[in-house]
Amino acid sequence: LIKKFNINIDKVYSAPSLSLKIFIKKFNNDKIKFRHNFLLDKFIRKAYFGGRCEIYGNPKPNEYIYHFDFPGMYGLTMLQKFPYGKYKIHSNVTKIDKPGFYTIDFYSNMNLPILPHHRLLDKKLMFTNGHITGTFWFEEIHLFIENGGTIKKIIHFVEFEKYDFIFKDFIEYFEEIRKKGSEYKTFSKLIVNSLYGRLGMDFIDSHSFFISKEKFKEFENSVDIINYIEINDFVLLECAINDKLKKKINLGGQTTKTNIAIAAAITSKARIKLYHAQKSVIKNNGRLLYSDTDSIIAAYDKDVSNEYHGE
């Protein structure tokens, strides 16, 4: 399967790395750039949240408990439109109408809060009510407003040059491979699910490499060492990537290929799909017990095995 893409597997160290290489080489028809942009990252990484993993309650006696699961949640999500190209940051914004990321002050008071934030103590993902400031993909804000949320102030807005279906060919190609089953299914699912996380990868600010113990003193006084481990006759160094290190060794153009805007939009769209499913459960007299990114566990007073629920 990998040989079909003419990719040197000796240079691939993880599934996300392989997934990105495949996309760039065979499916990047829109010439999307994957370069780490510090200014853009500063604005949008605040909007990069993971899946919704929450416990809402416990089963009661005589209830029917059901597990609902989205088949290929991220694959389904990636068939939608995404932002790319040049960007602009606007500070005087009065409405949330264009695709992009908005930093807002908002007030939430609902049974099932929509907009997430990271808890300051441990960065745990939370969905809470109250007066909060955060940065979000515009569709998630629309969902918030539609369900009774209040926007107090729009602080700024990041707008992109283009908004289109950029993963359609990629997803459809691997969906055909997935249909073959067994290891084909496993491989396809892995490649699709690995891409969005790779796009959201943070900047690599350190580099690890081996040197002999004899050379250690030379490096100790000329580079910024974060950590080191002695292994037999060698030392494994982890050093900060800066001009000192670049003068000492050839980093080979080490860069972090990312696109935080696309990664943040993918996870936002997945949370929106999950929220609609949660509301569908409630509408059909279900009681939410648990959710985890692409699945829901719910309780019912009766057997609903043959009933249709939402999408």
Tab-separated table of C-alpha atoms in Angstrom:
chain	number	residue	atom	x	y	z
A	1	LEU	CA	0.000	0.000	0.000
A	2	ILE	CA	2.769	2.428	0.935
A	3	LYS	CA	4.834	1.542	-2.152
A	4	LYS	CA	1.943	2.728	-4.341
A	5	PHE	CA	2.617	6.277	-3.143
A	6	ASN	CA	6.353	6.052	-3.898
A	7	ILE	CA	7.260	7.155	-0.361
A	8	ASN	CA	10.535	6.111	1.263
A	9	ILE	CA	9.398	4.293	4.423
A	10	ASP	CA	12.947	4.629	5.859
A	11	LYS	CA	12.223	8.336	6.369
A	12	VAL	CA	8.853	7.807	8.085
A	13	TYR	CA	8.737	7.401	11.867
A	14	SER	CA	5.016	7.509	12.663
A	15	ALA	CA	1.538	7.044	11.185
A	16	PRO	CA	0.792	10.830	11.286
A	17	SER	CA	4.050	11.514	9.420
A	18	LEU	CA	3.138	8.931	6.757
A	19	SER	CA	-0.377	10.338	6.436
A	20	LEU	CA	0.885	13.886	5.844
A	21	LYS	CA	3.480	12.696	3.305
A	22	ILE	CA	0.785	10.804	1.369
A	23	PHE	CA	-1.555	13.811	1.364
A	24	ILE	CA	1.135	16.294	0.248
A	25	LYS	CA	2.507	14.010	-2.473
A	26	LYS	CA	-0.735	12.694	-3.999
A	27	PHE	CA	-3.743	14.726	-2.872
A	28	ASN	CA	-2.658	18.338	-2.249
A	29	ASN	CA	-4.360	19.638	-5.392
A	30	ASP	CA	-4.968	23.076	-3.830
A	31	LYS	CA	-1.240	23.562	-3.062
A	32	ILE	CA	-1.932	24.123	0.633
A	33	LYS	CA	1.142	25.235	2.570
A	34	PHE	CA	2.236	23.351	5.668
A	35	ARG	CA	4.637	25.689	7.405
A	36	HIS	CA	4.673	26.655	11.054
A	37	ASN	CA	3.554	30.292	11.268
A	38	PHE	CA	4.204	31.698	14.748
A	39	LEU	CA	1.775	34.629	14.501
A	40	LEU	CA	-1.063	32.488	13.153
A	41	ASP	CA	-0.332	29.780	15.701
A	42	LYS	CA	-0.560	32.353	18.515
A	43	PHE	CA	-4.122	33.266	17.489
A	44	ILE	CA	-5.554	29.905	16.462
A	45	ARG	CA	-3.970	27.333	18.794
A	46	LYS	CA	-6.352	28.683	21.465
A	47	ALA	CA	-9.167	27.271	19.281
A	48	TYR	CA	-7.559	23.828	18.938
A	49	PHE	CA	-9.543	21.563	21.275
A	50	GLY	CA	-9.930	17.784	21.278
A	51	GLY	CA	-13.003	15.573	21.438
A	52	ARG	CA	-15.778	15.845	23.993
A	53	CYS	CA	-15.173	13.219	26.686
A	54	GLU	CA	-17.640	13.663	29.554
A	55	ILE	CA	-19.673	11.730	32.101
A	56	TYR	CA	-23.236	13.043	32.556
A	57	GLY	CA	-24.830	10.429	34.809
A	58	ASN	CA	-25.239	6.782	35.801
A	59	PRO	CA	-27.764	4.106	34.786
A	60	LYS	CA	-30.908	3.609	36.855
A	61	PRO	CA	-32.677	0.271	37.542
A	62	ASN	CA	-34.658	-1.174	34.591
A	63	GLU	CA	-33.287	1.308	32.026
A	64	TYR	CA	-32.161	0.223	28.545
A	65	ILE	CA	-28.571	1.313	27.885
A	66	TYR	CA	-27.384	1.974	24.308
A	67	HIS	CA	-24.052	2.777	22.702
A	68	PHE	CA	-24.165	4.997	19.588
A	69	ASP	CA	-21.007	5.330	17.497
A	70	PHE	CA	-20.087	7.391	14.424
A	71	PRO	CA	-18.315	5.195	11.832
A	72	GLY	CA	-15.221	7.207	10.846
A	73	MET	CA	-16.086	10.508	12.550
A	74	TYR	CA	-13.013	12.402	11.316
A	75	GLY	CA	-13.375	10.994	7.809
A	76	LEU	CA	-16.982	12.250	7.693
A	77	THR	CA	-15.909	15.618	9.051
A	78	MET	CA	-13.041	16.011	6.582
A	79	LEU	CA	-15.477	15.822	3.643
A	80	GLN	CA	-16.589	19.362	4.566
A	81	LYS	CA	-15.029	22.733	3.632
A	82	PHE	CA	-11.850	24.042	5.307
A	83	PRO	CA	-9.918	27.344	5.405
A	84	TYR	CA	-6.510	27.772	3.767
A	85	GLY	CA	-4.300	30.294	1.948
A	86	LYS	CA	-3.344	33.789	3.047
A	87	TYR	CA	-4.965	35.173	6.184
A	88	LYS	CA	-5.957	38.532	7.683
A	89	ILE	CA	-6.556	39.483	11.306
A	90	HIS	CA	-9.451	41.910	11.828
A	91	SER	CA	-10.007	43.801	15.083
A	92	ASN	CA	-13.130	45.822	14.255
A	93	VAL	CA	-15.751	43.110	13.774
A	94	THR	CA	-19.471	43.505	14.489
A	95	LYS	CA	-20.896	40.159	13.328
A	96	ILE	CA	-19.898	36.517	12.946
A	97	ASP	CA	-20.760	35.759	9.340
A	98	LYS	CA	-17.567	34.825	7.466
A	99	PRO	CA	-15.658	31.520	7.797
A	100	GLY	CA	-12.767	31.843	10.235
A	101	PHE	CA	-11.763	31.960	13.883
A	102	TYR	CA	-13.268	34.503	16.272
A	103	THR	CA	-12.068	35.494	19.728
A	104	ILE	CA	-15.162	36.369	21.748
A	105	ASP	CA	-16.482	37.212	25.190
A	106	PHE	CA	-19.605	35.131	25.731
A	107	TYR	CA	-22.146	34.110	28.333
A	108	SER	CA	-23.431	30.536	28.513
A	109	ASN	CA	-26.335	29.225	30.573
A	110	MET	CA	-27.576	25.937	29.085
A	111	ASN	CA	-28.094	22.338	30.160
A	112	LEU	CA	-25.551	21.087	27.622
A	113	PRO	CA	-22.831	23.778	27.199
A	114	ILE	CA	-21.323	24.010	23.720
A	115	LEU	CA	-18.127	26.080	23.699
A	116	PRO	CA	-15.081	24.446	25.328
A	117	HIS	CA	-12.125	25.871	27.210
A	118	HIS	CA	-8.979	24.522	28.838
A	119	ARG	CA	-8.881	24.572	32.622
A	120	LEU	CA	-5.957	26.716	33.783
A	121	LEU	CA	-4.844	24.223	36.425
A	122	ASP	CA	-4.105	21.243	34.179
A	123	LYS	CA	-5.311	22.180	30.656
A	124	LYS	CA	-8.163	19.662	30.928
A	125	LEU	CA	-10.907	20.251	28.345
A	126	MET	CA	-14.069	21.586	29.976
A	127	PHE	CA	-17.576	22.484	28.772
A	128	THR	CA	-18.947	24.892	31.372
A	129	ASN	CA	-21.418	27.734	31.802
A	130	GLY	CA	-20.622	31.295	32.824
A	131	HIS	CA	-18.928	34.397	31.411
A	132	ILE	CA	-15.901	33.183	29.409
A	133	THR	CA	-13.429	34.470	26.782
A	134	GLY	CA	-12.157	32.149	24.047
A	135	THR	CA	-11.287	31.600	20.385
A	136	PHE	CA	-13.509	29.342	18.255
A	137	TRP	CA	-14.267	28.215	14.698
A	138	PHE	CA	-17.265	30.219	13.395
A	139	GLU	CA	-19.608	27.218	12.938
A	140	GLU	CA	-19.280	26.265	16.596
A	141	ILE	CA	-20.172	29.835	17.583
A	142	HIS	CA	-23.254	29.686	15.308
A	143	LEU	CA	-24.304	26.468	17.058
A	144	PHE	CA	-23.843	28.223	20.417
A	145	ILE	CA	-26.025	31.176	19.368
A	146	GLU	CA	-28.729	28.905	17.885
A	147	ASN	CA	-29.012	27.174	21.260
A	148	GLY	CA	-29.448	30.347	23.316
A	149	GLY	CA	-25.850	31.472	23.893
A	150	THR	CA	-25.037	35.173	24.176
A	151	ILE	CA	-22.064	36.940	22.530
A	152	LYS	CA	-20.946	39.892	24.666
A	153	LYS	CA	-18.098	41.127	22.480
A	154	ILE	CA	-16.138	40.133	19.347
A	155	ILE	CA	-12.476	40.865	20.081
A	156	HIS	CA	-10.860	39.849	16.774
A	157	PHE	CA	-11.321	37.602	13.748
A	158	VAL	CA	-8.878	35.582	11.600
A	159	GLU	CA	-10.089	35.356	7.989
A	160	PHE	CA	-8.618	33.128	5.267
A	161	GLU	CA	-8.279	33.665	1.538
A	162	LYS	CA	-9.977	30.379	0.583
A	163	TYR	CA	-12.578	27.963	1.974
A	164	ASP	CA	-13.146	24.735	0.045
A	165	PHE	CA	-13.384	20.901	-0.044
A	166	ILE	CA	-9.682	20.081	0.265
A	167	PHE	CA	-9.767	16.492	1.578
A	168	LYS	CA	-12.512	15.014	-0.647
A	169	ASP	CA	-10.195	12.999	-2.957
A	170	PHE	CA	-8.040	11.864	-0.011
A	171	ILE	CA	-11.021	10.586	2.011
A	172	GLU	CA	-12.762	8.939	-0.946
A	173	TYR	CA	-9.546	7.150	-1.984
A	174	PHE	CA	-9.029	5.616	1.456
A	175	GLU	CA	-12.719	4.838	1.815
A	176	GLU	CA	-12.412	2.550	-1.235
A	177	ILE	CA	-9.389	0.821	0.317
A	178	ARG	CA	-11.247	0.528	3.624
A	179	LYS	CA	-14.062	-1.424	1.951
A	180	LYS	CA	-11.656	-4.323	1.316
A	181	GLY	CA	-11.707	-5.066	5.057
A	182	SER	CA	-9.111	-6.639	7.390
A	183	GLU	CA	-5.689	-4.917	7.296
A	184	TYR	CA	-6.877	-2.591	4.495
A	185	LYS	CA	-9.564	-1.225	6.809
A	186	THR	CA	-7.078	-0.822	9.669
A	187	PHE	CA	-4.542	0.955	7.456
A	188	SER	CA	-7.105	3.321	5.891
A	189	LYS	CA	-8.615	4.284	9.245
A	190	LEU	CA	-5.148	4.918	10.667
A	191	ILE	CA	-4.098	7.188	7.779
A	192	VAL	CA	-7.328	9.243	7.836
A	193	ASN	CA	-7.441	9.634	11.621
A	194	SER	CA	-3.729	10.481	11.854
A	195	LEU	CA	-3.771	13.458	9.505
A	196	TYR	CA	-5.711	16.033	11.550
A	197	GLY	CA	-3.534	15.481	14.646
A	198	ARG	CA	-0.350	15.848	12.592
A	199	LEU	CA	-1.608	19.169	11.211
A	200	GLY	CA	-2.130	20.439	14.774
A	201	MET	CA	1.346	19.479	15.952
A	202	ASP	CA	3.138	22.151	17.968
A	203	PHE	CA	6.479	23.672	16.967
A	204	ILE	CA	9.486	21.393	17.539
A	205	ASP	CA	11.912	23.413	19.663
A	206	SER	CA	14.408	20.654	20.541
A	207	HIS	CA	16.545	18.113	18.704
A	208	SER	CA	17.922	14.788	19.994
A	209	PHE	CA	21.031	13.041	18.701
A	210	PHE	CA	23.885	10.722	19.759
A	211	ILE	CA	27.530	11.714	20.267
A	212	SER	CA	30.494	9.826	21.682
A	213	LYS	CA	31.444	10.398	25.322
A	214	GLU	CA	34.737	11.924	24.154
A	215	LYS	CA	32.858	14.700	22.345
A	216	PHE	CA	30.444	15.425	25.194
A	217	LYS	CA	32.631	18.138	26.814
A	218	GLU	CA	32.924	19.922	23.492
A	219	PHE	CA	29.129	20.026	23.100
A	220	GLU	CA	28.467	20.763	26.775
A	221	ASN	CA	30.155	24.160	26.450
A	222	SER	CA	28.809	25.160	23.030
A	223	VAL	CA	25.097	24.222	22.875
A	224	ASP	CA	22.053	24.582	25.158
A	225	ILE	CA	21.454	21.094	26.586
A	226	ILE	CA	17.956	20.322	27.868
A	227	ASN	CA	18.665	16.746	28.913
A	228	TYR	CA	21.148	13.929	28.328
A	229	ILE	CA	21.436	10.174	28.976
A	230	GLU	CA	24.624	8.087	28.945
A	231	ILE	CA	24.259	4.824	26.992
A	232	ASN	CA	27.409	2.664	26.978
A	233	ASP	CA	30.061	4.659	25.080
A	234	PHE	CA	27.599	7.276	23.820
A	235	VAL	CA	25.546	10.180	25.106
A	236	LEU	CA	22.017	10.898	23.885
A	237	LEU	CA	21.640	14.686	23.914
A	238	GLU	CA	18.441	16.719	23.754
A	239	CYS	CA	19.324	20.305	22.807
A	240	ALA	CA	17.373	23.501	22.167
A	241	ILE	CA	17.123	24.341	18.462
A	242	ASN	CA	18.865	27.706	18.104
A	243	ASP	CA	21.806	29.328	16.291
A	244	LYS	CA	24.316	27.655	18.628
A	245	LEU	CA	23.113	24.192	17.638
A	246	LYS	CA	22.856	25.075	13.941
A	247	LYS	CA	26.529	26.136	13.958
A	248	LYS	CA	27.494	22.852	15.584
A	249	ILE	CA	25.501	20.294	13.579
A	250	ASN	CA	23.576	20.073	10.310
A	251	LEU	CA	19.874	19.967	11.182
A	252	GLY	CA	18.985	19.278	7.559
A	253	GLY	CA	16.403	22.078	7.286
A	254	GLN	CA	14.453	20.784	10.275
A	255	THR	CA	10.949	22.271	10.162
A	256	THR	CA	7.566	21.452	11.602
A	257	LYS	CA	4.974	20.950	8.855
A	258	THR	CA	1.655	22.053	10.348
A	259	ASN	CA	-1.591	23.828	9.562
A	260	ILE	CA	-3.240	24.697	12.867
A	261	ALA	CA	-6.244	26.357	11.172
A	262	ILE	CA	-7.281	23.160	9.384
A	263	ALA	CA	-6.640	20.997	12.464
A	264	ALA	CA	-8.720	23.276	14.716
A	265	ALA	CA	-11.578	23.412	12.185
A	266	ILE	CA	-11.633	19.590	11.872
A	267	THR	CA	-11.964	19.035	15.628
A	268	SER	CA	-14.603	21.784	15.887
A	269	LYS	CA	-16.705	20.221	13.117
A	270	ALA	CA	-16.443	16.822	14.862
A	271	ARG	CA	-17.718	18.324	18.147
A	272	ILE	CA	-20.623	19.907	16.249
A	273	LYS	CA	-21.615	16.517	14.787
A	274	LEU	CA	-21.437	14.949	18.247
A	275	TYR	CA	-23.535	17.762	19.762
A	276	HIS	CA	-26.293	17.266	17.172
A	277	ALA	CA	-26.297	13.552	18.022
A	278	GLN	CA	-26.515	14.335	21.746
A	279	LYS	CA	-29.497	16.636	21.150
A	280	SER	CA	-31.108	13.898	19.045
A	281	VAL	CA	-30.804	11.466	21.968
A	282	ILE	CA	-32.465	13.989	24.297
A	283	LYS	CA	-35.216	14.722	21.750
A	284	ASN	CA	-36.002	10.983	21.589
A	285	ASN	CA	-36.417	10.854	25.396
A	286	GLY	CA	-32.942	9.494	26.018
A	287	ARG	CA	-30.749	10.445	28.965
A	288	LEU	CA	-27.070	11.114	28.267
A	289	LEU	CA	-24.669	9.064	30.362
A	290	TYR	CA	-21.356	9.507	28.566
A	291	SER	CA	-19.714	10.868	25.403
A	292	ASP	CA	-16.263	10.363	23.936
A	293	THR	CA	-15.328	12.234	20.718
A	294	ASP	CA	-17.364	10.066	18.311
A	295	SER	CA	-19.677	8.042	20.537
A	296	ILE	CA	-22.509	8.350	23.049
A	297	ILE	CA	-23.823	6.074	25.778
A	298	ALA	CA	-27.454	6.850	26.687
A	299	ALA	CA	-30.272	5.447	28.827
A	300	TYR	CA	-33.936	4.950	27.834
A	301	ASP	CA	-37.053	3.887	29.702
A	302	LYS	CA	-37.986	1.514	26.866
A	303	ASP	CA	-36.417	-0.643	24.159
A	304	VAL	CA	-35.568	1.655	21.186
A	305	SER	CA	-33.412	-0.843	19.261
A	306	ASN	CA	-35.313	-0.490	15.966
A	307	GLU	CA	-35.904	3.262	16.090
A	308	TYR	CA	-34.086	5.825	13.987
A	309	HIS	CA	-32.214	8.526	15.946
A	310	GLY	CA	-30.985	11.618	14.102
A	311	GLU	CA	-28.517	11.046	11.245
